[in-house]
XYZ file of C-alpha atoms in Angstrom:
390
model
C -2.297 -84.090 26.061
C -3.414 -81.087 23.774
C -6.353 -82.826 22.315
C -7.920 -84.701 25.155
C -11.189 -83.487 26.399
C -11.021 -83.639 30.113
C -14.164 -84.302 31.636
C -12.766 -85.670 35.326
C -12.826 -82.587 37.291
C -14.239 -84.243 40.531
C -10.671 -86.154 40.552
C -8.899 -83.292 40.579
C -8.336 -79.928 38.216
C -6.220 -78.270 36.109
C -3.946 -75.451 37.780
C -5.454 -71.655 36.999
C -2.656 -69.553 35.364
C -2.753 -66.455 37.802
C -2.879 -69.101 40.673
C 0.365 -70.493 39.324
C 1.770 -67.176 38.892
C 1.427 -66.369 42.298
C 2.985 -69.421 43.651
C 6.026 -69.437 41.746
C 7.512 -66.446 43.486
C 7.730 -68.814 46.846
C 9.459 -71.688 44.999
C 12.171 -69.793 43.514
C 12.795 -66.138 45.132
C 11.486 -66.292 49.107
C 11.633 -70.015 49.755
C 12.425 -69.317 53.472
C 10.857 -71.604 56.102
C 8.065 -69.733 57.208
C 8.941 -70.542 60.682
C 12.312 -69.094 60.582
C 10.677 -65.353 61.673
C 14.331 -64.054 62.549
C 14.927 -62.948 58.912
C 13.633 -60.994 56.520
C 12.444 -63.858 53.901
C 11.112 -65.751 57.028
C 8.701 -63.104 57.940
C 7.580 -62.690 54.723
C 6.862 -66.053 53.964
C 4.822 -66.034 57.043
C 2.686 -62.947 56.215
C 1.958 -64.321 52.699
C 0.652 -67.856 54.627
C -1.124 -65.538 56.850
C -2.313 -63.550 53.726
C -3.956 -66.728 52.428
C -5.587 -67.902 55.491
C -7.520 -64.040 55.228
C -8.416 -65.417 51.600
C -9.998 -68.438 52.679
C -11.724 -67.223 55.618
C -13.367 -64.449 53.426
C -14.456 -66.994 50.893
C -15.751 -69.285 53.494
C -17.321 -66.125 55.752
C -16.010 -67.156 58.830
C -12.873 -65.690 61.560
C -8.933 -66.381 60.250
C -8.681 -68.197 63.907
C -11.184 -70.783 62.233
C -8.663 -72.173 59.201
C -5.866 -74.590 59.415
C -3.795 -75.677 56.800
C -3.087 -79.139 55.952
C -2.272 -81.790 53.029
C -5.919 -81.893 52.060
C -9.285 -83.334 52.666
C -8.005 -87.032 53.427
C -6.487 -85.674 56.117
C -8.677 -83.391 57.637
C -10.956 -86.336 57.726
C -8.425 -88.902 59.651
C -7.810 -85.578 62.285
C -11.002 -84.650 62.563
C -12.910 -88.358 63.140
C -9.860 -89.797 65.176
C -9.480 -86.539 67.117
C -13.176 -86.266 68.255
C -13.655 -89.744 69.001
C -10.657 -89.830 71.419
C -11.758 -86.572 73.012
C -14.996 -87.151 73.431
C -15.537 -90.584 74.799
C -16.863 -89.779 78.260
C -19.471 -88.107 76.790
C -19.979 -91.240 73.999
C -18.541 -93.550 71.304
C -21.548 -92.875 68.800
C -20.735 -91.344 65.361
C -23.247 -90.960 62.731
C -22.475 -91.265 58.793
C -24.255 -91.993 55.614
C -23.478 -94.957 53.359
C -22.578 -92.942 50.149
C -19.505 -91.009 52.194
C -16.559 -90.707 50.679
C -13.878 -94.004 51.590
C -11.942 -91.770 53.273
C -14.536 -91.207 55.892
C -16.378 -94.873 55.769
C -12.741 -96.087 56.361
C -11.440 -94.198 59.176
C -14.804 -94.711 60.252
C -14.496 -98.708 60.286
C -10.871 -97.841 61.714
C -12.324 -96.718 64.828
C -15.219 -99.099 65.171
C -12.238 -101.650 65.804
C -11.209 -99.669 68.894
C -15.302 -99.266 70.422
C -16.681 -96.549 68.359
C -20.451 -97.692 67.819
C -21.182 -96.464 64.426
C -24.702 -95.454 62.668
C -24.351 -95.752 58.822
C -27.759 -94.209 57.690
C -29.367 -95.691 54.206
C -30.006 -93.428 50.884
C -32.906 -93.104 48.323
C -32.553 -94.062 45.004
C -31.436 -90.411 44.542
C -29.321 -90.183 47.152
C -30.999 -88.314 49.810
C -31.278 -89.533 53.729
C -33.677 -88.992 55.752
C -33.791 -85.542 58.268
C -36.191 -87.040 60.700
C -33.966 -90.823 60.629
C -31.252 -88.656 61.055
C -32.424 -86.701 64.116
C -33.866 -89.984 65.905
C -30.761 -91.636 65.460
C -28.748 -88.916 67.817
C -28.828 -89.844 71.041
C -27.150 -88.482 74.172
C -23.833 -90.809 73.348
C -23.865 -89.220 69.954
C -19.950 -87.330 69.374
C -20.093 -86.355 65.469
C -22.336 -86.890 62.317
C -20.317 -87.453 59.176
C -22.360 -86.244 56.252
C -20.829 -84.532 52.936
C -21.713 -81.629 51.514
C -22.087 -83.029 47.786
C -21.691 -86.232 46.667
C -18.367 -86.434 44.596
C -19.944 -89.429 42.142
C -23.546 -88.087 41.791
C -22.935 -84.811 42.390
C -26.658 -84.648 45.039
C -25.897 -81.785 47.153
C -27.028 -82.981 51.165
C -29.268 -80.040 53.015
C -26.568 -78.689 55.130
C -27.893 -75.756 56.636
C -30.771 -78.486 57.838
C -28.337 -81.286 59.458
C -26.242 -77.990 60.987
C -29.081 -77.080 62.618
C -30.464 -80.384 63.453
C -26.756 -81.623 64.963
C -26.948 -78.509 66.830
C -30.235 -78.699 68.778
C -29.308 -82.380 69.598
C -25.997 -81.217 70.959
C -23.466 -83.454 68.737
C -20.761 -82.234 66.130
C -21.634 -81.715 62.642
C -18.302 -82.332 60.374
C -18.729 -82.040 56.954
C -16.442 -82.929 53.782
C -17.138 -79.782 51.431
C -14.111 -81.148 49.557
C -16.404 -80.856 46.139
C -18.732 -78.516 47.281
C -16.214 -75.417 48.112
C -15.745 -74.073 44.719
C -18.924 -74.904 42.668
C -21.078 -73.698 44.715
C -20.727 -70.407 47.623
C -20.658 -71.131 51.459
C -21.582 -68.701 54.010
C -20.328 -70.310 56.840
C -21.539 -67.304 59.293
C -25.472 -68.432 58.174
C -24.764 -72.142 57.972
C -24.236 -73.605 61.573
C -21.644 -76.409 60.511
C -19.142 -77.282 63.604
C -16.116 -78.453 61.210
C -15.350 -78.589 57.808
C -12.431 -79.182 55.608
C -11.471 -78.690 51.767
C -8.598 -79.587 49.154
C -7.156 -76.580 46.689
C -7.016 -79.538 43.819
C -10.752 -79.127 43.462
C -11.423 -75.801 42.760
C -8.393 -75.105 40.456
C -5.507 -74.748 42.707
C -2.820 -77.079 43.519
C -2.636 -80.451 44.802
C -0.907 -81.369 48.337
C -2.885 -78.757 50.164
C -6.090 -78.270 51.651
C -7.572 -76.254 54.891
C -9.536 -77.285 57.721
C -12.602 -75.064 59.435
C -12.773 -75.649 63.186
C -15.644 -73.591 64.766
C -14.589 -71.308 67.572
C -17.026 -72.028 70.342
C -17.384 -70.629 74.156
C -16.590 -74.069 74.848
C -13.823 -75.496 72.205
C -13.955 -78.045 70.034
C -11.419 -80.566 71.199
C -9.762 -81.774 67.978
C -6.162 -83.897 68.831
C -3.800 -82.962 66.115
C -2.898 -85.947 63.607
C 0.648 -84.798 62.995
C 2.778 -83.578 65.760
C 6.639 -81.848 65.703
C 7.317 -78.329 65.606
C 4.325 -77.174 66.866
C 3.262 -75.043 63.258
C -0.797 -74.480 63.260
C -1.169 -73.153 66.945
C 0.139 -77.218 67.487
C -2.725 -77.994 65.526
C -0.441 -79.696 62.378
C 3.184 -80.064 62.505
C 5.221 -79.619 59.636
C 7.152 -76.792 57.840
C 5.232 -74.934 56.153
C 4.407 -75.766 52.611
C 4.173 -72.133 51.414
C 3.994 -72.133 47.957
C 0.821 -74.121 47.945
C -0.916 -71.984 50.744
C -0.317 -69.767 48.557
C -2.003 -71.305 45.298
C -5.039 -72.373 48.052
C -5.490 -68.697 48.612
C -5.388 -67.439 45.375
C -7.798 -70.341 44.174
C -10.629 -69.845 46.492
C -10.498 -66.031 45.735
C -11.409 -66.352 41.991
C -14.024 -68.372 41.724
C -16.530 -67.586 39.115
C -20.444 -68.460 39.919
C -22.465 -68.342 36.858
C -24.852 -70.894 35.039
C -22.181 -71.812 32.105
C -21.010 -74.989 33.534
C -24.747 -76.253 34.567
C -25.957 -75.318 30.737
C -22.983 -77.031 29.095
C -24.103 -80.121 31.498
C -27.565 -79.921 30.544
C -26.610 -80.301 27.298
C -24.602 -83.391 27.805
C -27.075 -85.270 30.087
C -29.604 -83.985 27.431
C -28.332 -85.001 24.360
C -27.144 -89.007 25.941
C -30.635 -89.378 27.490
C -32.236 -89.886 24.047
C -29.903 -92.864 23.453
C -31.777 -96.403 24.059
C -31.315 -97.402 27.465
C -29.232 -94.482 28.874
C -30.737 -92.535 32.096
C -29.195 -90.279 34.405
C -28.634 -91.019 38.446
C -30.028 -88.838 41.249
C -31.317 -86.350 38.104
C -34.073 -85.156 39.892
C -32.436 -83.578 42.877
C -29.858 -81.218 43.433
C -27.035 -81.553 42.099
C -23.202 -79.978 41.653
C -23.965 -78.263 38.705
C -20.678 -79.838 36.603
C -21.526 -83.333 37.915
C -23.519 -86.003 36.115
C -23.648 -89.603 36.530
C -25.174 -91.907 33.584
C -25.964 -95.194 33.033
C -25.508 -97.023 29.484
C -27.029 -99.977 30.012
C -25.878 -103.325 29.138
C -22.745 -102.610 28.522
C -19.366 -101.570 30.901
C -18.440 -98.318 31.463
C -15.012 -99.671 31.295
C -15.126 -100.191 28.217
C -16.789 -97.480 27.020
C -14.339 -95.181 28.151
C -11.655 -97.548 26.277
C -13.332 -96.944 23.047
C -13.140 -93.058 23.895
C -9.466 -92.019 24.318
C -9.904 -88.643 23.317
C -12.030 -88.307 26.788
C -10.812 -88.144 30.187
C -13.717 -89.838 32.321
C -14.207 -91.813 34.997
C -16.404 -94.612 36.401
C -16.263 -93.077 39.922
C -14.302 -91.634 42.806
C -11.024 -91.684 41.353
C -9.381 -93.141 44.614
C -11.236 -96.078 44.329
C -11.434 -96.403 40.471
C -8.834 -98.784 39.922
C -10.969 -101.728 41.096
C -13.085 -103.898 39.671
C -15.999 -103.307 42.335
C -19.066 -101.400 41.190
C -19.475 -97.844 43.111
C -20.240 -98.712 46.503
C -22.388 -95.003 46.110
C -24.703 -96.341 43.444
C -24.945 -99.488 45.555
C -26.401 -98.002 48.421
C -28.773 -95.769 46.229
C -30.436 -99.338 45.227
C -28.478 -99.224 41.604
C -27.728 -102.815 40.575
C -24.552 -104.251 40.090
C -24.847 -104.212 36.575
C -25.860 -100.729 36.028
C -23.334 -99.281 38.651
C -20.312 -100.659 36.248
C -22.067 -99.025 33.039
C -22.010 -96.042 34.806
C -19.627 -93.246 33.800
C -18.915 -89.755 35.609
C -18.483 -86.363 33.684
C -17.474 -84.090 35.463
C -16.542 -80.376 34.095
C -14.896 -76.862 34.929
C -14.737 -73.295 33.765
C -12.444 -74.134 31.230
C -15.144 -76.420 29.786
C -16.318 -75.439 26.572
C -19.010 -76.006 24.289
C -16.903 -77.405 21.349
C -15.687 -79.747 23.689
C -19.189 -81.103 24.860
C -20.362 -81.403 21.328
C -17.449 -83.734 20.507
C -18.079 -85.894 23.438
C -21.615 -86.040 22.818
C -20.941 -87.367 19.284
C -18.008 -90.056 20.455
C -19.643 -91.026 23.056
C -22.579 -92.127 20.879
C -20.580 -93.673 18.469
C -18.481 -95.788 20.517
C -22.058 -96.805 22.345
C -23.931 -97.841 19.324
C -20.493 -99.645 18.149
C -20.102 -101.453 21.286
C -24.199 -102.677 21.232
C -23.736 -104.104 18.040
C -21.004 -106.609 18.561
C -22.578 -106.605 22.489
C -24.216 -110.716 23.182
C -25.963 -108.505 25.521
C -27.669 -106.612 23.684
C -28.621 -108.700 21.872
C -30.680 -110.418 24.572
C -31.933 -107.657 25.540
C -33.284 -106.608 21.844
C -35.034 -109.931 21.671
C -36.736 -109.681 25.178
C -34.469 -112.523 26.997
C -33.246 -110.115 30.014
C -34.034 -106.703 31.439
């Protein structure tokens, strides 16, 4: 839609141009099964899948042994959990998350605690932050993996990661962390922070969607990770599954160009600045680090719902986007001590390169005007002008 301001990058972005470009080539002219290494268009398919894996490690910092390619984050995160915990249970069944994960962890998390895992869900600030030393005392010698993101895909607070690396090392456990919004916003240098296992999606950081990679440290002693998908033995037997080349591709090309500069945190600023003035409007987890295209705000008596109806020129959200079709308020602001009734007047913007200033300047001005619109036919508000409720 050619004049709808899209503001819901954290669900997923739009497709970069020269990342396109590259992919098309493997739809149309070599769309040989990469496994098929007896022909000419075989063995070029492979080197270009073998080509991107080279990209990714660079970006990342780490060995091309280290990357896998799958689907994407969801499931890296089902391989990953289920995979250690059925490795690893003479040593223990103890696995260590936080309660503002993403539901794909919390829920193959509660998968497994049906089949004996004993699970640690560790609480949250108001801002979203755990706490190191909790953290560390929690570990014990039955301790397999801590589960902790590396940003926060409603709030955008970015979790110390070099600090929980470290600490998961010294207490001998597995750190695996979703950098699923993290990997594109902000670098990783994978070589200087200690994390055991991590896994991305190409949707997030402008590439396309169905693809993602998973980082699997190589130790003296290997990480014992059971593969999800089994068949044809693609991945080293890691993932099954012909190749989707194309895509690994597009992931390659993505994580190559990624600009780091301060445009997307100014053009934020000015957002979260601009709705902060407005009566009863205040910004979650504000004072901490953040992604710096991510903010979360509250408007106050009123639902975000229904802001964002009055608003179709925007493209927001009230949340994760796999879990914004319900009714339920954001089990992330929930945990971070939010009421029930601020977590549903709480809308995400979240924004990308292609961002621009125009476009914040219009949603600063709709966004007003749909909120002082709503307020005045709001019961509500009302109430709350006169001093009957809170």
């Amino acid at each position: 839609m050619k004049d709808l301001i899209y503001l819901d990058n954290n669900a997923t972005t739009r497709i970069m141009d020269d990342v396109w470009n590259t992919m098309v080539p493997y739809f149309i002219h070599n769309y040989a099964n990469a496994s098929s290494l007896y022909h000419s268009m075989g063995r070029e398919a492979n080197a270009v899948i073998e080509k991107a894996r080279t990209q990714v490690a660079q970006a990342l910092n780490c060995q091309t042994k280290e990357i896998f390619f799958n689907s994407g984050a969801t499931e890296s995160i089902n391989t990953v959990i289920k995979g250690i915990f059925k490795n690893y249970q003479s040593k223990g069944k103890h696995i260590i998350t936080v309660r503002t994960e993403h539901k794909a962890v919390l829920t193959t998390i509660q998968d497994l605690e049906r089949q004996g895992a004993v699970v640690t869900y560790l609480e949250v600030d108001h801002s979203g932050k755990i706490d190191l030393t909790l953290l560390e005392d929690h570990i014990t010698p039955e301790t397999i993996l801590v589960c902790i993101m590396a940003a926060n895909n409603e709030t955008g607070y970015i979790h110390p990661i070099k600090e929980i690396a470290a600490i998961c090392n010294r207490k001998d456990c597995f750190y695996f962390c979703d950098a699923t919004q993290y990997i594109g916003k902000i670098p990783l240098d994978l070589a200087q922070t200690p994390i055991d296992i991590l896994c991305l999606s190409a949707h997030k950081l402008h590439g396309p969607k169905g693809i993602g990679a998973l980082f699997i440290r190589r130790k003296s002693k290997p990480i014992q990770v059971s593969p999800l998908i089994v068949g044809g033995g693609q991945e080293h037997g890691f993932r099954a599954g012909t190749y989707n080349v194309p895509n690994i591709v597009g992931l390659g090309a993505a994580i190559i160009n990624i600009p780091h500069d301060d445009t997307i945190m100014q053009l934020r600023n000015n957002l979260e600045s601009a709705l902060s003035t407005l009566p009863e409007v205040y910004i979650h987890a504000k004072e901490v680090s953040r992604l710096p295209n991510t903010t979360s705000i509250c408007f106050r008596h009123i639902l975000a719902s229904e802001l964002m109806t009055h608003c179709p020129q925007l493209a927001l959200s009230s949340g994760s986007a796999c879990v914004s079709g319900t009714r339920d308020p954001s089990h992330v602001l929930l945990a971070m001590g939010v009421s029930k009734e601020d977590a549903l007047a709480t809308v995400r913007f979240s924004l990308s390169r292609l961002t621009t200033t125009e476009e914040i300047a219009a949603t600063i001005s709709l966004i007003t005007e749909a909120l002082i619109k709503i307020r005045q036919n709001s019961p509500i508000w009302q109430l709350f002008q006169a001093g009957l409720i809170t």
